[in-house]
Coordinates of N, CA and C in Angstrom, one line a residue:
X1 N -4.9 -2.2 16.4 CA -4.7 -1.1 14.6 C -4.1 -0.3 15.4
X2 N -3.3 0.2 13.7 CA -2.8 1.3 13.6 C -3.5 2.3 12.7
X3 N -3.6 3.5 13.7 CA -4.5 4.6 13.0 C -3.0 5.1 11.8
X4 N -4.0 5.6 10.9 CA -3.6 6.6 10.4 C -4.0 7.9 9.9
X5 N -3.7 8.9 9.9 CA -3.7 10.1 10.4 C -2.9 11.4 8.4
X6 N -4.1 11.8 8.1 CA -3.8 12.2 6.9 C -3.9 14.0 7.1
X7 N -2.6 14.4 6.7 CA -2.9 15.7 6.7 C -2.3 16.9 5.7
X8 N -2.9 16.4 4.6 CA -2.8 16.5 3.1 C -4.2 17.3 3.2
X9 N -4.3 18.3 1.8 CA -5.1 19.2 1.7 C -6.8 17.9 1.2
X10 N -7.7 17.9 1.8 CA -9.3 17.7 1.3 C -9.1 16.5 0.1
X11 N -9.2 17.5 -1.1 CA -9.2 16.6 -2.4 C -7.8 15.5 -2.1
X12 N -6.9 15.6 -1.8 CA -5.5 15.2 -2.2 C -5.4 13.7 -0.9
X13 N -6.2 14.4 0.7 CA -6.6 13.5 1.0 C -7.6 11.8 0.6
X14 N -9.0 12.7 0.5 CA -9.0 11.7 0.1 C -8.6 10.4 -1.2
X15 N -8.3 11.1 -2.4 CA -7.6 10.8 -3.8 C -7.0 9.6 -3.0
X16 N -5.8 10.3 -1.9 CA -4.8 8.9 -1.8 C -5.0 7.8 -0.6
X17 N -6.5 8.5 0.2 CA -7.3 7.3 1.0 C -7.9 6.1 0.4
X18 N -8.5 7.0 -1.0 CA -8.8 5.2 -2.4 C -8.1 4.6 -2.3
X19 N -6.3 4.8 -2.4 CA -5.8 4.3 -3.1 C -4.9 2.7 -2.4
X20 N -5.3 4.5 -1.6 CA -4.7 3.2 0.3 C -5.6 1.7 0.3
X21 N -7.1 2.2 -0.2 CA -7.9 1.4 0.6 C -8.0 0.2 -0.6
X22 N -7.8 0.6 -1.7 CA -7.7 -0.3 -2.7 C -5.9 -1.4 -2.4
X23 N -5.4 -0.7 -2.3 CA -4.3 -1.7 -1.6 C -3.9 -2.9 -0.7
X24 N -5.2 -2.1 0.3 CA -4.8 -2.7 1.5 C -6.2 -3.7 1.6
X25 N -7.0 -3.4 1.1 CA -8.1 -4.4 0.3 C -9.6 -3.8 1.2
X26 N -9.0 -2.7 2.7 CA -10.5 -2.8 3.2 C -9.7 -0.7 3.5
X27 N -10.6 -0.4 4.3 CA -10.7 0.8 5.2 C -9.7 1.2 6.3
X28 N -8.9 1.7 6.2 CA -8.1 2.3 7.7 C -9.0 2.7 8.9
X29 N -7.9 2.3 10.0 CA -8.5 3.4 10.9 C -7.9 4.8 10.9
X30 N -8.8 5.5 10.3 CA -7.8 6.8 9.4 C -8.3 7.8 10.0
X31 N -7.9 8.9 10.3 CA -8.2 10.5 11.1 C -7.8 11.5 9.4
X32 N -9.3 12.8 8.9 CA -8.4 13.1 8.1 C -8.5 14.4 8.5
X33 N -7.5 15.7 9.0 CA -6.8 16.5 9.6 C -6.4 17.6 8.8
X34 N -6.9 17.7 7.5 CA -5.9 19.4 6.8 C -5.8 19.5 7.1
X35 N -4.0 20.1 7.4 CA -3.8 21.5 8.2 C -3.3 22.4 6.8
X36 N -3.6 22.2 5.6 CA -3.8 23.2 4.5 C -5.2 23.4 3.6
X37 N -5.6 24.2 3.1 CA -6.9 24.6 2.3 C -6.4 24.9 1.7
X38 N -7.3 24.7 0.2 CA -7.0 25.6 -1.1 C -8.0 25.7 -1.8
X39 N -7.2 26.6 -2.5 CA -8.1 28.3 -1.7 C -8.1 28.5 -3.3
X40 N -8.9 28.4 -4.8 CA -8.5 29.6 -6.2 C -8.2 30.8 -4.9
X41 N -7.1 31.2 -6.9 CA -7.2 32.8 -6.4 C -7.4 33.0 -7.9
X42 N -8.2 34.1 -8.2 CA -8.9 34.4 -9.1 C -9.6 34.1 -10.5
X43 N -9.6 34.5 -11.7 CA -10.5 33.8 -13.0 C -8.8 33.3 -13.4
X44 N -9.7 32.1 -14.2 CA -8.0 31.2 -15.0 C -7.3 32.5 -16.0
X45 N -5.8 32.3 -16.3 CA -5.2 33.4 -17.1 C -5.7 33.1 -18.3
X46 N -5.3 34.5 -18.4 CA -4.9 34.5 -20.6 C -3.0 34.2 -20.4
X47 N -3.0 33.3 -21.1 CA -1.8 33.3 -20.9 C -1.1 33.7 -22.3
X48 N 1.0 34.2 -22.3 CA 1.4 34.9 -22.9 C 1.4 33.8 -24.4
X49 N 1.5 34.8 -25.3 CA 1.6 34.1 -26.4 C 2.4 32.8 -26.5
X50 N 2.3 31.4 -27.0 CA 3.8 30.5 -27.6 C 4.0 30.1 -26.2
X51 N 3.8 30.7 -24.6 CA 3.7 30.2 -23.1 C 4.1 29.1 -23.2
X52 N 4.7 28.3 -22.7 CA 4.6 27.0 -22.6 C 4.3 26.5 -20.5
X53 N 3.5 26.0 -20.0 CA 3.7 25.9 -18.9 C 4.1 25.3 -18.0
X54 N 4.0 25.1 -16.7 CA 5.1 24.4 -15.9 C 4.3 24.5 -14.3
X55 N 4.3 22.5 -15.0 CA 2.0 22.9 -13.5 C 3.4 21.7 -12.5
X56 N 3.3 21.9 -11.6 CA 4.2 21.1 -10.0 C 2.7 20.4 -9.0
X57 N 1.5 21.0 -9.2 CA 0.8 20.4 -8.7 C -1.1 20.2 -9.2
X58 N -1.6 18.8 -8.4 CA -3.1 19.0 -9.3 C -3.9 20.3 -9.3
X59 N -3.7 21.1 -8.3 CA -4.2 22.2 -7.6 C -4.6 24.0 -8.8
X60 N -2.9 22.9 -9.6 CA -2.9 24.5 -10.7 C -3.5 24.5 -12.1
X61 N -4.5 22.8 -12.1 CA -5.3 23.1 -13.2 C -7.0 23.1 -12.7
X62 N -6.8 24.8 -13.3 CA -7.7 24.7 -13.3 C -8.6 25.2 -14.4
X63 N -8.3 25.4 -15.5 CA -9.1 25.7 -16.6 C -8.0 24.9 -17.6
X64 N -9.0 25.8 -18.9 CA -8.6 24.6 -20.2 C -6.8 25.0 -20.5
X65 N -6.4 24.2 -20.7 CA -4.8 24.2 -21.6 C -4.7 23.7 -22.5
X66 N -5.7 23.6 -24.1 CA -6.1 23.5 -25.1 C -4.7 23.8 -25.7
X67 N -3.4 22.8 -26.8 CA -2.9 23.2 -27.4 C -1.7 23.9 -26.6
X68 N -1.5 23.2 -25.0 CA -0.6 24.1 -24.5 C 0.6 23.8 -24.4
X69 N 1.6 23.2 -24.5 CA 3.1 22.9 -24.1 C 3.1 22.6 -22.5
X70 N 3.6 21.4 -21.9 CA 3.5 21.5 -21.2 C 4.4 20.8 -19.6
X71 N 4.9 21.4 -18.8 CA 6.5 20.4 -17.8 C 5.8 20.7 -16.5
X72 N 5.4 19.0 -16.1 CA 5.5 18.8 -15.2 C 5.6 17.8 -13.8
X73 N 5.0 17.9 -13.1 CA 5.9 17.2 -11.0 C 4.9 16.5 -11.0
X74 N 4.2 14.9 -11.7 CA 4.0 14.1 -10.7 C 3.1 13.5 -12.1
X75 N 2.7 12.3 -11.6 CA 1.7 11.5 -13.0 C 0.7 12.2 -13.3
X76 N -0.3 12.3 -11.5 CA -1.4 13.0 -11.3 C -1.7 14.1 -11.8
X77 N -0.8 15.0 -11.6 CA -0.8 16.4 -12.0 C -0.2 16.7 -13.9
X78 N -0.9 15.1 -14.2 CA 0.2 15.2 -15.9 C -1.2 15.1 -16.2
X79 N -2.2 13.7 -15.1 CA -3.2 13.4 -16.5 C -4.2 14.3 -16.4
X80 N -4.6 15.4 -15.0 CA -5.1 16.5 -14.8 C -5.3 17.3 -16.3
X81 N -3.7 17.6 -16.1 CA -3.1 18.2 -17.1 C -4.0 18.3 -18.7
X82 N -3.4 16.9 -18.8 CA -4.2 15.9 -20.0 C -5.3 16.4 -20.3
X83 N -6.7 16.4 -19.6 CA -7.6 16.1 -19.4 C -8.0 17.6 -20.3
X84 N -7.3 18.2 -19.7 CA -8.1 19.7 -20.3 C -7.4 20.3 -21.3
X85 N -6.7 18.8 -22.0 CA -6.0 19.1 -23.6 C -4.2 19.8 -23.8
X86 N -3.8 20.1 -22.4 CA -2.2 19.7 -22.9 C -1.8 19.0 -23.5
X87 N -0.2 19.3 -23.9 CA 0.7 18.2 -24.9 C 1.9 18.3 -23.8
X88 N 1.9 17.2 -22.8 CA 3.1 17.5 -21.5 C 4.1 16.3 -22.4
X89 N 4.9 17.3 -22.0 CA 6.4 17.4 -23.2 C 6.9 17.2 -21.6
X90 N 7.5 17.2 -20.6 CA 7.8 17.0 -19.7 C 7.3 16.2 -17.7
X91 N 8.1 15.5 -17.4 CA 7.0 15.0 -16.3 C 8.1 14.0 -16.0
X92 N 8.5 14.5 -14.3 CA 9.7 14.4 -13.3 C 8.6 14.1 -12.5
X93 N 9.5 13.0 -11.6 CA 9.1 12.8 -9.6 C 8.8 14.7 -8.3
X94 N 9.7 15.0 -9.2 CA 10.0 15.9 -8.6 C 10.5 17.9 -9.1
X95 N 10.6 18.8 -8.0 CA 10.4 19.8 -9.1 C 12.5 20.5 -9.0
X96 N 13.1 19.6 -8.5 CA 14.4 19.0 -8.9 C 14.7 18.9 -9.8
X97 N 14.4 17.5 -10.5 CA 14.1 16.7 -11.2 C 13.7 17.1 -12.1
X98 N 12.2 18.3 -12.5 CA 11.8 18.8 -13.4 C 13.5 19.8 -14.1
X99 N 13.7 20.8 -12.5 CA 14.8 21.3 -13.1 C 15.8 20.5 -14.0
X100 N 16.6 19.9 -13.8 CA 17.1 18.9 -14.3 C 17.4 18.7 -15.8
X101 N 16.2 18.0 -16.0 CA 15.3 17.7 -17.4 C 14.6 19.3 -18.4
X102 N 14.7 20.3 -17.4 CA 14.7 21.5 -18.2 C 16.1 22.1 -18.7
X103 N 16.8 21.9 -17.5 CA 17.9 22.4 -17.9 C 18.5 22.4 -19.4
X104 N 18.6 20.6 -19.6 CA 19.3 19.8 -20.3 C 18.6 20.2 -21.7
X105 N 17.4 20.5 -21.9 CA 17.0 21.1 -23.1 C 17.0 22.5 -23.5
X106 N 17.1 22.8 -24.9 CA 16.7 23.5 -25.5 C 15.5 24.0 -26.1
X107 N 15.5 25.1 -25.9 CA 14.7 26.3 -26.3 C 13.7 27.5 -25.8
X108 N 13.5 28.3 -26.6 CA 13.8 29.6 -26.1 C 11.6 29.9 -25.8
X109 N 11.0 29.4 -25.5 CA 9.6 29.6 -25.0 C 9.1 30.0 -23.6
X110 N 8.5 31.1 -23.8 CA 8.4 31.5 -22.3 C 7.8 30.5 -21.6
X111 N 8.1 30.5 -20.3 CA 7.5 29.3 -18.9 C 6.9 30.7 -18.3
X112 N 5.3 29.7 -17.5 CA 4.4 30.3 -16.9 C 4.9 29.6 -15.7
X113 N 4.9 29.5 -15.0 CA 4.1 28.3 -13.3 C 3.4 29.4 -12.9
X114 N 2.6 27.7 -13.1 CA 0.7 28.3 -12.2 C 1.2 27.4 -11.4
X115 N 0.8 28.4 -10.0 CA 1.1 27.9 -8.4 C 0.7 28.0 -7.6
X116 N 0.8 27.8 -6.3 CA 0.3 28.1 -5.4 C 1.1 29.4 -4.5
X117 N 0.8 30.0 -3.6 CA 1.2 30.4 -3.1 C 2.3 30.7 -2.0
X118 N 2.8 28.9 -2.0 CA 3.6 28.6 -1.0 C 4.6 27.8 -2.0
X119 N 5.6 28.0 -2.0 CA 6.1 27.2 -2.6 C 7.7 26.7 -2.7
X120 N 7.6 25.2 -2.5 CA 8.8 24.6 -1.4 C 10.5 24.8 -2.5
X121 N 9.6 24.7 -3.8 CA 11.1 25.2 -4.5 C 11.0 26.5 -5.5
X122 N 11.4 27.1 -5.7 CA 10.8 27.8 -6.5 C 11.9 28.4 -7.8
X123 N 11.5 27.3 -8.7 CA 11.3 27.2 -10.1 C 11.5 27.8 -10.8
X124 N 11.1 29.5 -10.7 CA 10.7 30.7 -11.4 C 12.3 30.6 -11.5
X125 N 12.3 31.2 -10.1 CA 13.7 32.1 -10.0 C 14.8 30.7 -10.4
X126 N 14.8 29.6 -10.2 CA 16.6 28.7 -11.0 C 16.2 29.1 -12.8
X127 N 15.7 28.4 -12.4 CA 14.7 28.9 -14.9 C 15.6 30.0 -15.1
X128 N 15.0 31.5 -14.6 CA 15.8 32.9 -15.1 C 17.1 32.4 -14.9
X129 N 17.9 32.3 -13.5 CA 19.4 32.2 -13.2 C 20.3 31.6 -15.2
X130 N 19.1 30.7 -15.3 CA 19.7 29.7 -16.4 C 19.3 30.5 -17.8
X131 N 18.9 31.2 -17.6 CA 18.4 32.4 -18.4 C 17.2 32.6 -19.3
X132 N 15.8 31.4 -18.4 CA 15.3 31.0 -19.6 C 14.0 32.0 -19.4
X133 N 13.5 32.4 -19.8 CA 12.0 34.0 -19.4 C 11.0 33.2 -19.0
X134 N 10.7 33.2 -17.9 CA 9.8 32.5 -16.8 C 9.1 34.1 -15.6
X135 N 8.3 32.9 -15.3 CA 7.6 33.7 -14.1 C 6.4 33.2 -13.7
X136 N 6.2 33.3 -12.9 CA 4.6 32.6 -11.9 C 3.4 33.4 -11.7
X137 N 2.9 32.3 -12.0 CA 1.3 32.6 -11.7 C 0.6 32.3 -10.6
X138 N 0.0 32.5 -9.8 CA -0.2 31.9 -8.7 C -2.2 32.1 -9.2
X139 N -2.0 30.7 -9.2 CA -3.6 30.6 -9.3 C -4.7 30.0 -8.4
X140 N -3.8 29.8 -7.5 CA -4.7 28.9 -5.9 C -3.5 29.0 -4.2
X141 N -4.0 29.6 -3.3 CA -3.4 29.8 -2.5 C -3.8 28.4 -1.2
X142 N -2.6 28.4 -1.0 CA -2.7 27.2 0.7 C -3.1 27.7 2.0
X143 N -4.3 27.9 2.4 CA -4.9 28.2 3.6 C -4.7 27.2 5.2
X144 N -4.2 28.0 5.6 CA -3.9 27.0 6.8 C -4.6 26.3 7.7
X145 N -5.0 25.7 8.4 CA -5.5 24.6 8.4 C -5.3 24.6 9.9
X146 N -6.1 24.5 11.3 CA -5.4 24.5 13.1 C -6.2 22.4 12.8
X147 N -4.8 21.8 13.5 CA -4.4 20.2 13.1 C -5.9 20.2 14.3
X148 N -6.8 19.2 14.0 CA -7.1 18.6 14.8 C -7.6 18.0 16.4
X149 N -8.7 17.4 17.2 CA -7.7 17.3 18.4 C -8.1 15.7 18.4
X150 N -8.7 16.2 16.9 CA -8.3 13.9 17.2 C -7.1 13.5 16.3
X151 N -6.4 14.3 15.6 CA -5.5 13.8 15.1 C -4.3 14.5 16.2
X152 N -4.7 15.3 16.8 CA -3.4 15.7 17.6 C -3.4 14.6 18.7
X153 N -4.1 14.3 19.3 CA -4.0 13.2 20.1 C -3.8 11.8 19.5
X154 N -4.2 11.6 18.4 CA -4.0 10.2 17.7 C -1.8 10.3 17.8
X155 N -1.5 11.7 17.7 CA -0.4 11.9 16.6 C 0.4 12.0 18.6
X156 N -0.1 12.2 19.5 CA 0.4 12.7 20.8 C 1.0 11.3 21.4
X157 N -0.4 10.0 21.6 CA -0.8 9.5 21.9 C -0.3 8.3 22.0
X158 N -0.2 7.2 22.5 CA 0.4 6.1 22.7 C 0.6 4.5 22.2
X159 N -0.6 5.1 21.4 CA -1.2 3.8 20.1 C -1.0 3.8 19.6
X160 N -0.2 2.6 18.5 CA 0.6 2.7 17.2 C -0.2 3.8 15.6
X161 N 0.4 4.7 15.5 CA 0.3 6.1 14.8 C 0.5 5.9 13.5
X162 N 0.0 6.1 12.3 CA 1.4 6.6 11.2 C 0.7 7.3 10.1
X163 N 2.1 8.6 9.8 CA 1.9 10.4 9.8 C 2.7 9.8 8.4
X164 N 2.4 10.2 7.4 CA 2.7 10.4 5.5 C 2.5 12.3 6.0
X165 N 4.0 12.8 5.5 CA 3.8 13.9 4.9 C 3.7 14.4 3.3
X166 N 4.2 14.9 2.7 CA 4.2 15.5 1.7 C 4.6 16.4 1.4
X167 N 4.9 17.4 2.4 CA 5.7 18.7 1.2 C 6.6 19.2 2.9
X168 N 7.2 20.1 2.3 CA 7.9 20.3 3.8 C 6.9 21.6 4.8
X169 N 5.9 22.3 4.3 CA 5.3 23.0 5.4 C 4.2 22.7 5.6
X170 N 4.0 21.4 5.0 CA 2.6 20.3 6.0 C 3.6 19.9 7.4
X171 N 4.7 19.3 6.9 CA 5.0 18.9 7.6 C 5.9 19.6 9.1
X172 N 5.9 20.5 8.8 CA 6.3 21.9 10.1 C 4.6 22.4 10.3
X173 N 3.7 22.9 10.0 CA 2.0 23.6 10.4 C 1.5 21.8 11.4
X174 N 2.3 20.4 11.5 CA 1.8 19.7 11.8 C 2.6 19.2 13.2
X175 N 4.5 19.9 12.8 CA 4.7 20.0 13.7 C 4.6 21.0 14.9
X176 N 4.5 21.8 14.4 CA 3.7 22.9 15.4 C 2.7 22.8 16.2
X177 N 1.6 22.1 14.7 CA 0.8 22.5 16.5 C 0.6 20.8 17.4
X178 N 1.3 20.3 17.9 CA 1.8 19.3 18.8 C 2.8 19.7 19.6
X179 N 2.4 18.9 20.8 CA 3.8 19.6 22.2 C 5.1 18.3 21.6
X180 N 4.7 16.7 21.1 CA 5.7 15.7 21.2 C 5.3 14.6 20.6
X181 N 5.7 13.9 19.9 CA 5.0 12.7 19.3 C 5.5 12.0 20.2
X182 N 4.3 11.0 19.6 CA 3.6 9.6 20.6 C 4.5 8.3 20.4
X183 N 5.4 8.0 21.5 CA 6.2 6.3 21.0 C 6.1 5.7 20.2
X184 N 4.9 5.2 19.6 CA 4.8 4.8 18.2 C 4.3 5.4 17.3
X185 N 4.8 6.6 17.4 CA 4.1 7.5 15.9 C 5.4 6.7 15.1
X186 N 5.2 6.2 14.0 CA 6.1 6.2 12.5 C 5.5 7.4 11.9
X187 N 6.4 7.7 11.4 CA 6.5 9.1 9.9 C 6.5 8.8 8.5
X188 N 6.7 8.5 7.9 CA 7.0 8.6 5.8 C 6.9 9.9 5.3
X189 N 8.0 9.8 5.5 CA 8.7 11.7 4.4 C 7.8 10.9 3.2
X190 N 8.3 12.1 2.2 CA 7.9 11.4 0.6 C 9.2 12.0 -0.7
X191 N 10.1 12.7 0.9 CA 10.7 13.7 0.2 C 12.2 13.6 1.9
X192 N 13.9 13.6 0.8 CA 14.4 13.9 2.1 C 14.3 14.8 3.0
X193 N 13.6 16.3 2.1 CA 13.4 18.0 2.5 C 11.9 17.9 2.5
X194 N 11.0 17.4 2.7 CA 10.6 16.7 4.1 C 10.3 16.1 5.1
X195 N 11.0 14.9 5.5 CA 11.8 14.5 6.4 C 12.7 15.6 7.2
X196 N 13.6 16.8 6.9 CA 14.5 17.6 7.6 C 13.4 18.4 7.8
X197 N 12.1 18.9 7.2 CA 10.9 20.7 8.1 C 11.0 19.6 9.6
X198 N 10.0 18.0 9.7 CA 9.9 17.2 11.0 C 10.9 16.8 11.2
X199 N 12.1 16.7 10.8 CA 12.9 16.8 11.9 C 13.2 17.3 12.5
X200 N 13.8 19.1 12.2 CA 13.9 20.0 13.0 C 13.7 20.6 13.7
X201 N 12.0 20.0 14.0 CA 10.9 20.4 14.9 C 11.0 19.4 15.9
X202 N 10.9 18.1 15.1 CA 10.7 17.0 16.5 C 11.5 16.0 17.0
X203 N 12.8 16.7 15.8 CA 13.9 14.4 15.8 C 13.3 13.8 15.4
X204 N 14.4 12.5 15.7 CA 12.9 11.6 15.3 C 13.5 10.8 14.2
X205 N 13.2 9.3 14.2 CA 13.5 9.1 12.6 C 12.3 8.7 12.0
X206 N 12.8 9.1 10.3 CA 11.8 9.9 9.7 C 11.9 8.4 8.6
X207 N 11.2 8.0 8.1 CA 10.9 7.0 6.5 C 11.0 7.6 6.0
X208 N 11.6 7.7 4.8 CA 11.7 8.3 3.6 C 11.0 7.7 2.3
X209 N 10.5 8.0 1.6 CA 9.7 7.0 0.4 C 10.9 6.6 -0.8
X210 N 11.2 5.5 -1.2 CA 12.5 5.5 -2.1 C 12.3 6.5 -3.4
X211 N 10.9 6.8 -3.3 CA 11.1 7.4 -5.0 C 9.8 8.8 -4.4
X212 N 10.1 10.0 -4.8 CA 9.6 10.7 -4.5 C 8.1 10.9 -5.4
X213 N 7.1 10.2 -5.2 CA 6.0 10.0 -5.8 C 4.7 9.4 -4.9
X214 N 3.7 10.0 -5.6 CA 2.4 9.3 -5.0 C 2.4 7.8 -5.2
X215 N 2.6 6.6 -5.8 CA 3.1 6.0 -6.2 C 3.7 4.9 -5.4
X216 N 4.9 6.1 -4.9 CA 5.8 5.2 -3.5 C 5.3 5.4 -1.8
X217 N 4.3 6.4 -1.7 CA 3.9 6.7 -0.5 C 2.9 5.9 0.2
X218 N 2.0 5.2 -1.0 CA 0.8 4.4 -0.7 C 1.2 3.3 -0.3
X219 N 2.5 2.8 -1.1 CA 3.2 1.5 -1.3 C 3.4 1.1 0.1
X220 N 4.2 2.3 0.4 CA 4.3 2.4 1.9 C 4.3 2.5 3.2
X221 N 2.7 2.8 2.9 CA 2.1 3.2 3.3 C 1.2 1.7 3.6
X222 N 1.1 1.0 2.8 CA 0.0 -0.1 3.0 C 1.2 -1.1 3.8
X223 N 2.5 -1.1 3.4 CA 3.2 -2.1 4.3 C 3.2 -1.1 5.5
X224 N 3.2 -0.9 5.7 CA 3.2 0.2 7.9 C 1.8 -0.6 8.1
X225 N 0.8 -0.5 7.3 CA -0.5 -0.8 7.6 C -0.9 -2.1 8.0
X226 N 0.4 -2.7 7.1 CA -0.8 -4.0 7.0 C 1.4 -4.5 8.3
X227 N 2.2 -4.4 8.8 CA 2.6 -4.5 9.0 C 2.1 -5.4 10.7

């Protein structure tokens, strides 16, 4: 049986695992070893009057957003924001496509990116270059965690192992934690950027999801485990 190694933050890994179990019809042989821990930063901020919010992760939805216009990356992020009273104005599968959509829309409301301590794409900087008033407000930190002994053994070992990767940082942290990937390791990346972060360290072939979405990754994971 193929081992599934999940290195996502704990809550995201548990949510992903539930979706995978639903798709498979049973629980896989899984190792949970988050390489990043999510830690809240400070109190929920008071937003500037009239500001619209950018959310690129569920982890940023920590407080009320009643009546706030929100631009989201990812369906689950949008669902969390709606639950806090937000009005979803823009929904994109990744940060680059969110920027494309914002570039095509007019508006002069100030924008606030509620973000983490590490960003794969500096959305605020890109928007300022486009002439949009934008600021970052960090509401959570992504704290590095060591890869577990069991996860390292599986990734380096000779048994079939599946490693889904969801961010360039988690790809780098996982790669830095091992000596070499096993011959029967199969890596699935959510995007080209994530694949590049892994191959720069480890080389090899990486499968890339057809869309940079959680649903596309779940489909690929389920298909790989059923193969």
